[in-house]
Amino acid sequence: MKYEVTIGIPVYNVERYIRQTMDSVLAQTFPSIEILILDDCGTDGSIGIIGEYQQTHPRGKDIRILHQPHNMGIGEARNRMLAEAQGRYFYSLDADDVIEPSTIELLFNTAQQYQAEIVYGSYDRIFTENGEVVKTVPYPYPHHVFTDEDVYADYVYHVGVQGMNWNYLIDIDVIRRNNLKVTPVGHGYGEDFTFTIDLPTYITRAVLLPDITYHYYIRGVDKHKRKKVLSRRNMTLAVEALNQKKNRRELMCKSYNSKRISILMMLQCSFACEMVGRRDEFDEPFTNREVRDALRHPMSFWQIISSKSGRFHNILYWTFGVVPPFLCAWMLKPMIKRYGVQKVK
């Protein structure tokens, strides 16, 4: 490998924030970093700004810019960066967020110390309005080292780690050996989750660190903005992606699998609530039967009641998938508000 670490940054219309992000990357105390930029064909001056850094900064020679043929979305962007990274380890950073100067050095040294396949730093969420910080909320992990098979996966599914595709350093061989990819399903439909939900099943040696290494910015209405016309195609792709995860038969014997399935079903239930609660906002509405079929459970009733965890929620989700379609839609209505599904006026 040419570098020890690749930092991958997908870039699309982030002209207002990219300097802050690039400054944090170029200030890293760790020397051997490839800064891999994925130009997803935005319409602003983001790539021009990065080009200035490439020409003038002392570390400019380590900046490499890849160009998509057209705008292809965050899923395809992440997959291409993973395929072309020249580092032994990969670290993903969103183009409107910031990392600490010691982030890569800390994560890399920890990976070397414990021979870890993946190392997570802690993070905080920074809420802003009109460019001013209004609240900062830390999300610290306990210091935890995992070295035995299935122990890390069991922890993730029962206790939890972030579902986003950033702020962890991962051995690139884990990704390439197992052909791991993000499923492109469209923004807002859990693209990162299609990668991170099953990642623990391929990991044995992992470390969680309490040090805050990543600052995740939530900028008023800029992030998580709803669209008035929802894509039936993207929702269908998202449901199909989760179905593939649900039906991984090789994991059925794992002690953590029932809890893993309940997490997948929870996300699929949130999608079903969108299908029902915002039905008239889709470019082509979903029928009640399609909603019910999206909630088919991969486990039998007897497998669920004999499982060690996730039993209550799995029984609920199993019920959604076997009742008549109209009843499934009716049963979902009390859950629509819980999942934050609201019509756009």
JSON list of N, CA and C in Angstrom, two decimals, residues 7 9 17-30 33 35 53 57 59 91 93-104 213-215 217:
[
{"chain": "A", "resi": 7, "resn": "ILE", "atom": "N", "xyz": [-8.18, 8.77, 3.91]},
{"chain": "A", "resi": 7, "resn": "ILE", "atom": "CA", "xyz": [-9.39, 9.47, 4.36]},
{"chain": "A", "resi": 7, "resn": "ILE", "atom": "C", "xyz": [-10.24, 9.73, 3.13]},
{"chain": "A", "resi": 9, "resn": "ILE", "atom": "N", "xyz": [-13.50, 11.34, 1.33]},
{"chain": "A", "resi": 9, "resn": "ILE", "atom": "CA", "xyz": [-14.46, 12.44, 1.51]},
{"chain": "A", "resi": 9, "resn": "ILE", "atom": "C", "xyz": [-15.32, 12.57, 0.25]},
{"chain": "A", "resi": 17, "resn": "TYR", "atom": "N", "xyz": [-18.83, 24.74, 3.53]},
{"chain": "A", "resi": 17, "resn": "TYR", "atom": "CA", "xyz": [-18.24, 24.01, 4.66]},
{"chain": "A", "resi": 17, "resn": "TYR", "atom": "C", "xyz": [-16.91, 23.33, 4.35]},
{"chain": "A", "resi": 18, "resn": "ILE", "atom": "N", "xyz": [-16.56, 23.19, 3.09]},
{"chain": "A", "resi": 18, "resn": "ILE", "atom": "CA", "xyz": [-15.45, 22.32, 2.72]},
{"chain": "A", "resi": 18, "resn": "ILE", "atom": "C", "xyz": [-14.10, 22.83, 3.22]},
{"chain": "A", "resi": 19, "resn": "ARG", "atom": "N", "xyz": [-13.93, 24.15, 3.35]},
{"chain": "A", "resi": 19, "resn": "ARG", "atom": "CA", "xyz": [-12.65, 24.65, 3.85]},
{"chain": "A", "resi": 19, "resn": "ARG", "atom": "C", "xyz": [-12.42, 24.20, 5.30]},
{"chain": "A", "resi": 20, "resn": "GLN", "atom": "N", "xyz": [-13.45, 24.28, 6.12]},
{"chain": "A", "resi": 20, "resn": "GLN", "atom": "CA", "xyz": [-13.33, 23.85, 7.51]},
{"chain": "A", "resi": 20, "resn": "GLN", "atom": "C", "xyz": [-12.99, 22.36, 7.59]},
{"chain": "A", "resi": 21, "resn": "THR", "atom": "N", "xyz": [-13.63, 21.58, 6.75]},
{"chain": "A", "resi": 21, "resn": "THR", "atom": "CA", "xyz": [-13.36, 20.14, 6.72]},
{"chain": "A", "resi": 21, "resn": "THR", "atom": "C", "xyz": [-11.94, 19.86, 6.26]},
{"chain": "A", "resi": 22, "resn": "MET", "atom": "N", "xyz": [-11.52, 20.48, 5.15]},
{"chain": "A", "resi": 22, "resn": "MET", "atom": "CA", "xyz": [-10.18, 20.25, 4.62]},
{"chain": "A", "resi": 22, "resn": "MET", "atom": "C", "xyz": [-9.11, 20.72, 5.59]},
{"chain": "A", "resi": 23, "resn": "ASP", "atom": "N", "xyz": [-9.34, 21.84, 6.25]},
{"chain": "A", "resi": 23, "resn": "ASP", "atom": "CA", "xyz": [-8.36, 22.33, 7.23]},
{"chain": "A", "resi": 23, "resn": "ASP", "atom": "C", "xyz": [-8.15, 21.30, 8.34]},
{"chain": "A", "resi": 24, "resn": "SER", "atom": "N", "xyz": [-9.22, 20.65, 8.78]},
{"chain": "A", "resi": 24, "resn": "SER", "atom": "CA", "xyz": [-9.09, 19.66, 9.85]},
{"chain": "A", "resi": 24, "resn": "SER", "atom": "C", "xyz": [-8.35, 18.42, 9.36]},
{"chain": "A", "resi": 25, "resn": "VAL", "atom": "N", "xyz": [-8.53, 18.07, 8.11]},
{"chain": "A", "resi": 25, "resn": "VAL", "atom": "CA", "xyz": [-7.83, 16.90, 7.55]},
{"chain": "A", "resi": 25, "resn": "VAL", "atom": "C", "xyz": [-6.35, 17.20, 7.36]},
{"chain": "A", "resi": 26, "resn": "LEU", "atom": "N", "xyz": [-6.06, 18.36, 6.82]},
{"chain": "A", "resi": 26, "resn": "LEU", "atom": "CA", "xyz": [-4.66, 18.70, 6.53]},
{"chain": "A", "resi": 26, "resn": "LEU", "atom": "C", "xyz": [-3.87, 19.02, 7.79]},
{"chain": "A", "resi": 27, "resn": "ALA", "atom": "N", "xyz": [-4.57, 19.21, 8.93]},
{"chain": "A", "resi": 27, "resn": "ALA", "atom": "CA", "xyz": [-3.90, 19.46, 10.21]},
{"chain": "A", "resi": 27, "resn": "ALA", "atom": "C", "xyz": [-3.59, 18.18, 10.97]},
{"chain": "A", "resi": 28, "resn": "GLN", "atom": "N", "xyz": [-3.85, 17.02, 10.38]},
{"chain": "A", "resi": 28, "resn": "GLN", "atom": "CA", "xyz": [-3.62, 15.75, 11.08]},
{"chain": "A", "resi": 28, "resn": "GLN", "atom": "C", "xyz": [-2.15, 15.58, 11.45]},
{"chain": "A", "resi": 29, "resn": "THR", "atom": "N", "xyz": [-1.93, 15.08, 12.65]},
{"chain": "A", "resi": 29, "resn": "THR", "atom": "CA", "xyz": [-0.57, 14.85, 13.14]},
{"chain": "A", "resi": 29, "resn": "THR", "atom": "C", "xyz": [0.05, 13.58, 12.55]},
{"chain": "A", "resi": 30, "resn": "PHE", "atom": "N", "xyz": [-0.77, 12.72, 12.00]},
{"chain": "A", "resi": 30, "resn": "PHE", "atom": "CA", "xyz": [-0.27, 11.47, 11.39]},
{"chain": "A", "resi": 30, "resn": "PHE", "atom": "C", "xyz": [0.23, 11.77, 9.98]},
{"chain": "A", "resi": 33, "resn": "ILE", "atom": "N", "xyz": [-1.04, 9.85, 5.06]},
{"chain": "A", "resi": 33, "resn": "ILE", "atom": "CA", "xyz": [-2.48, 9.90, 4.78]},
{"chain": "A", "resi": 33, "resn": "ILE", "atom": "C", "xyz": [-2.70, 10.26, 3.31]},
{"chain": "A", "resi": 35, "resn": "ILE", "atom": "N", "xyz": [-5.58, 11.66, 0.99]},
{"chain": "A", "resi": 35, "resn": "ILE", "atom": "CA", "xyz": [-6.84, 12.38, 1.10]},
{"chain": "A", "resi": 35, "resn": "ILE", "atom": "C", "xyz": [-7.58, 12.18, -0.22]},
{"chain": "A", "resi": 53, "resn": "TYR", "atom": "N", "xyz": [-6.22, 23.83, -2.50]},
{"chain": "A", "resi": 53, "resn": "TYR", "atom": "CA", "xyz": [-5.41, 23.14, -1.49]},
{"chain": "A", "resi": 53, "resn": "TYR", "atom": "C", "xyz": [-4.41, 22.20, -2.15]},
{"chain": "A", "resi": 57, "resn": "HIS", "atom": "N", "xyz": [-1.06, 23.75, -0.69]},
{"chain": "A", "resi": 57, "resn": "HIS", "atom": "CA", "xyz": [-0.79, 23.25, 0.65]},
{"chain": "A", "resi": 57, "resn": "HIS", "atom": "C", "xyz": [0.41, 22.29, 0.64]},
{"chain": "A", "resi": 59, "resn": "ARG", "atom": "N", "xyz": [0.75, 19.55, 2.00]},
{"chain": "A", "resi": 59, "resn": "ARG", "atom": "CA", "xyz": [0.30, 18.17, 1.84]},
{"chain": "A", "resi": 59, "resn": "ARG", "atom": "C", "xyz": [-0.57, 18.00, 0.59]},
{"chain": "A", "resi": 91, "resn": "TYR", "atom": "N", "xyz": [-10.73, 5.55, 6.40]},
{"chain": "A", "resi": 91, "resn": "TYR", "atom": "CA", "xyz": [-11.50, 6.39, 7.32]},
{"chain": "A", "resi": 91, "resn": "TYR", "atom": "C", "xyz": [-12.39, 7.29, 6.49]},
{"chain": "A", "resi": 93, "resn": "LEU", "atom": "N", "xyz": [-15.08, 10.46, 6.05]},
{"chain": "A", "resi": 93, "resn": "LEU", "atom": "CA", "xyz": [-15.40, 11.76, 6.63]},
{"chain": "A", "resi": 93, "resn": "LEU", "atom": "C", "xyz": [-16.38, 12.47, 5.72]},
{"chain": "A", "resi": 94, "resn": "ASP", "atom": "N", "xyz": [-17.49, 12.94, 6.28]},
{"chain": "A", "resi": 94, "resn": "ASP", "atom": "CA", "xyz": [-18.42, 13.74, 5.49]},
{"chain": "A", "resi": 94, "resn": "ASP", "atom": "C", "xyz": [-17.84, 15.12, 5.24]},
{"chain": "A", "resi": 95, "resn": "ALA", "atom": "N", "xyz": [-18.19, 15.70, 4.11]},
{"chain": "A", "resi": 95, "resn": "ALA", "atom": "CA", "xyz": [-17.54, 16.93, 3.65]},
{"chain": "A", "resi": 95, "resn": "ALA", "atom": "C", "xyz": [-18.03, 18.19, 4.34]},
{"chain": "A", "resi": 96, "resn": "ASP", "atom": "N", "xyz": [-18.92, 18.06, 5.32]},
{"chain": "A", "resi": 96, "resn": "ASP", "atom": "CA", "xyz": [-19.33, 19.24, 6.10]},
{"chain": "A", "resi": 96, "resn": "ASP", "atom": "C", "xyz": [-19.09, 19.02, 7.60]},
{"chain": "A", "resi": 97, "resn": "ASP", "atom": "N", "xyz": [-18.24, 18.04, 7.93]},
{"chain": "A", "resi": 97, "resn": "ASP", "atom": "CA", "xyz": [-17.90, 17.75, 9.32]},
{"chain": "A", "resi": 97, "resn": "ASP", "atom": "C", "xyz": [-16.42, 17.99, 9.56]},
{"chain": "A", "resi": 98, "resn": "VAL", "atom": "N", "xyz": [-15.98, 17.79, 10.81]},
{"chain": "A", "resi": 98, "resn": "VAL", "atom": "CA", "xyz": [-14.61, 18.15, 11.22]},
{"chain": "A", "resi": 98, "resn": "VAL", "atom": "C", "xyz": [-14.07, 17.05, 12.12]},
{"chain": "A", "resi": 99, "resn": "ILE", "atom": "N", "xyz": [-12.76, 16.79, 12.01]},
{"chain": "A", "resi": 99, "resn": "ILE", "atom": "CA", "xyz": [-12.10, 15.84, 12.91]},
{"chain": "A", "resi": 99, "resn": "ILE", "atom": "C", "xyz": [-11.00, 16.55, 13.70]},
{"chain": "A", "resi": 100, "resn": "GLU", "atom": "N", "xyz": [-10.67, 15.96, 14.84]},
{"chain": "A", "resi": 100, "resn": "GLU", "atom": "CA", "xyz": [-9.61, 16.49, 15.68]},
{"chain": "A", "resi": 100, "resn": "GLU", "atom": "C", "xyz": [-8.24, 16.27, 15.02]},
{"chain": "A", "resi": 101, "resn": "PRO", "atom": "N", "xyz": [-7.23, 17.12, 15.31]},
{"chain": "A", "resi": 101, "resn": "PRO", "atom": "CA", "xyz": [-5.91, 16.94, 14.69]},
{"chain": "A", "resi": 101, "resn": "PRO", "atom": "C", "xyz": [-5.27, 15.58, 14.97]},
{"chain": "A", "resi": 102, "resn": "SER", "atom": "N", "xyz": [-5.57, 14.99, 16.12]},
{"chain": "A", "resi": 102, "resn": "SER", "atom": "CA", "xyz": [-4.95, 13.72, 16.49]},
{"chain": "A", "resi": 102, "resn": "SER", "atom": "C", "xyz": [-5.79, 12.50, 16.12]},
{"chain": "A", "resi": 103, "resn": "THR", "atom": "N", "xyz": [-6.90, 12.71, 15.40]},
{"chain": "A", "resi": 103, "resn": "THR", "atom": "CA", "xyz": [-7.83, 11.62, 15.14]},
{"chain": "A", "resi": 103, "resn": "THR", "atom": "C", "xyz": [-7.16, 10.41, 14.50]},
{"chain": "A", "resi": 104, "resn": "ILE", "atom": "N", "xyz": [-6.52, 10.59, 13.38]},
{"chain": "A", "resi": 104, "resn": "ILE", "atom": "CA", "xyz": [-5.96, 9.44, 12.64]},
{"chain": "A", "resi": 104, "resn": "ILE", "atom": "C", "xyz": [-4.81, 8.81, 13.41]},
{"chain": "A", "resi": 213, "resn": "THR", "atom": "N", "xyz": [-13.31, 12.21, 18.60]},
{"chain": "A", "resi": 213, "resn": "THR", "atom": "CA", "xyz": [-12.43, 12.42, 17.45]},
{"chain": "A", "resi": 213, "resn": "THR", "atom": "C", "xyz": [-13.15, 13.05, 16.26]},
{"chain": "A", "resi": 214, "resn": "TYR", "atom": "N", "xyz": [-14.47, 13.12, 16.32]},
{"chain": "A", "resi": 214, "resn": "TYR", "atom": "CA", "xyz": [-15.27, 13.55, 15.17]},
{"chain": "A", "resi": 214, "resn": "TYR", "atom": "C", "xyz": [-16.36, 14.51, 15.64]},
{"chain": "A", "resi": 215, "resn": "HIS", "atom": "N", "xyz": [-16.56, 15.58, 14.86]},
{"chain": "A", "resi": 215, "resn": "HIS", "atom": "CA", "xyz": [-17.61, 16.57, 15.15]},
{"chain": "A", "resi": 215, "resn": "HIS", "atom": "C", "xyz": [-18.62, 16.57, 14.00]},
{"chain": "A", "resi": 217, "resn": "TYR", "atom": "N", "xyz": [-21.86, 17.88, 12.33]},
{"chain": "A", "resi": 217, "resn": "TYR", "atom": "CA", "xyz": [-22.64, 19.11, 12.31]},
{"chain": "A", "resi": 217, "resn": "TYR", "atom": "C", "xyz": [-24.05, 18.87, 11.79]}
]
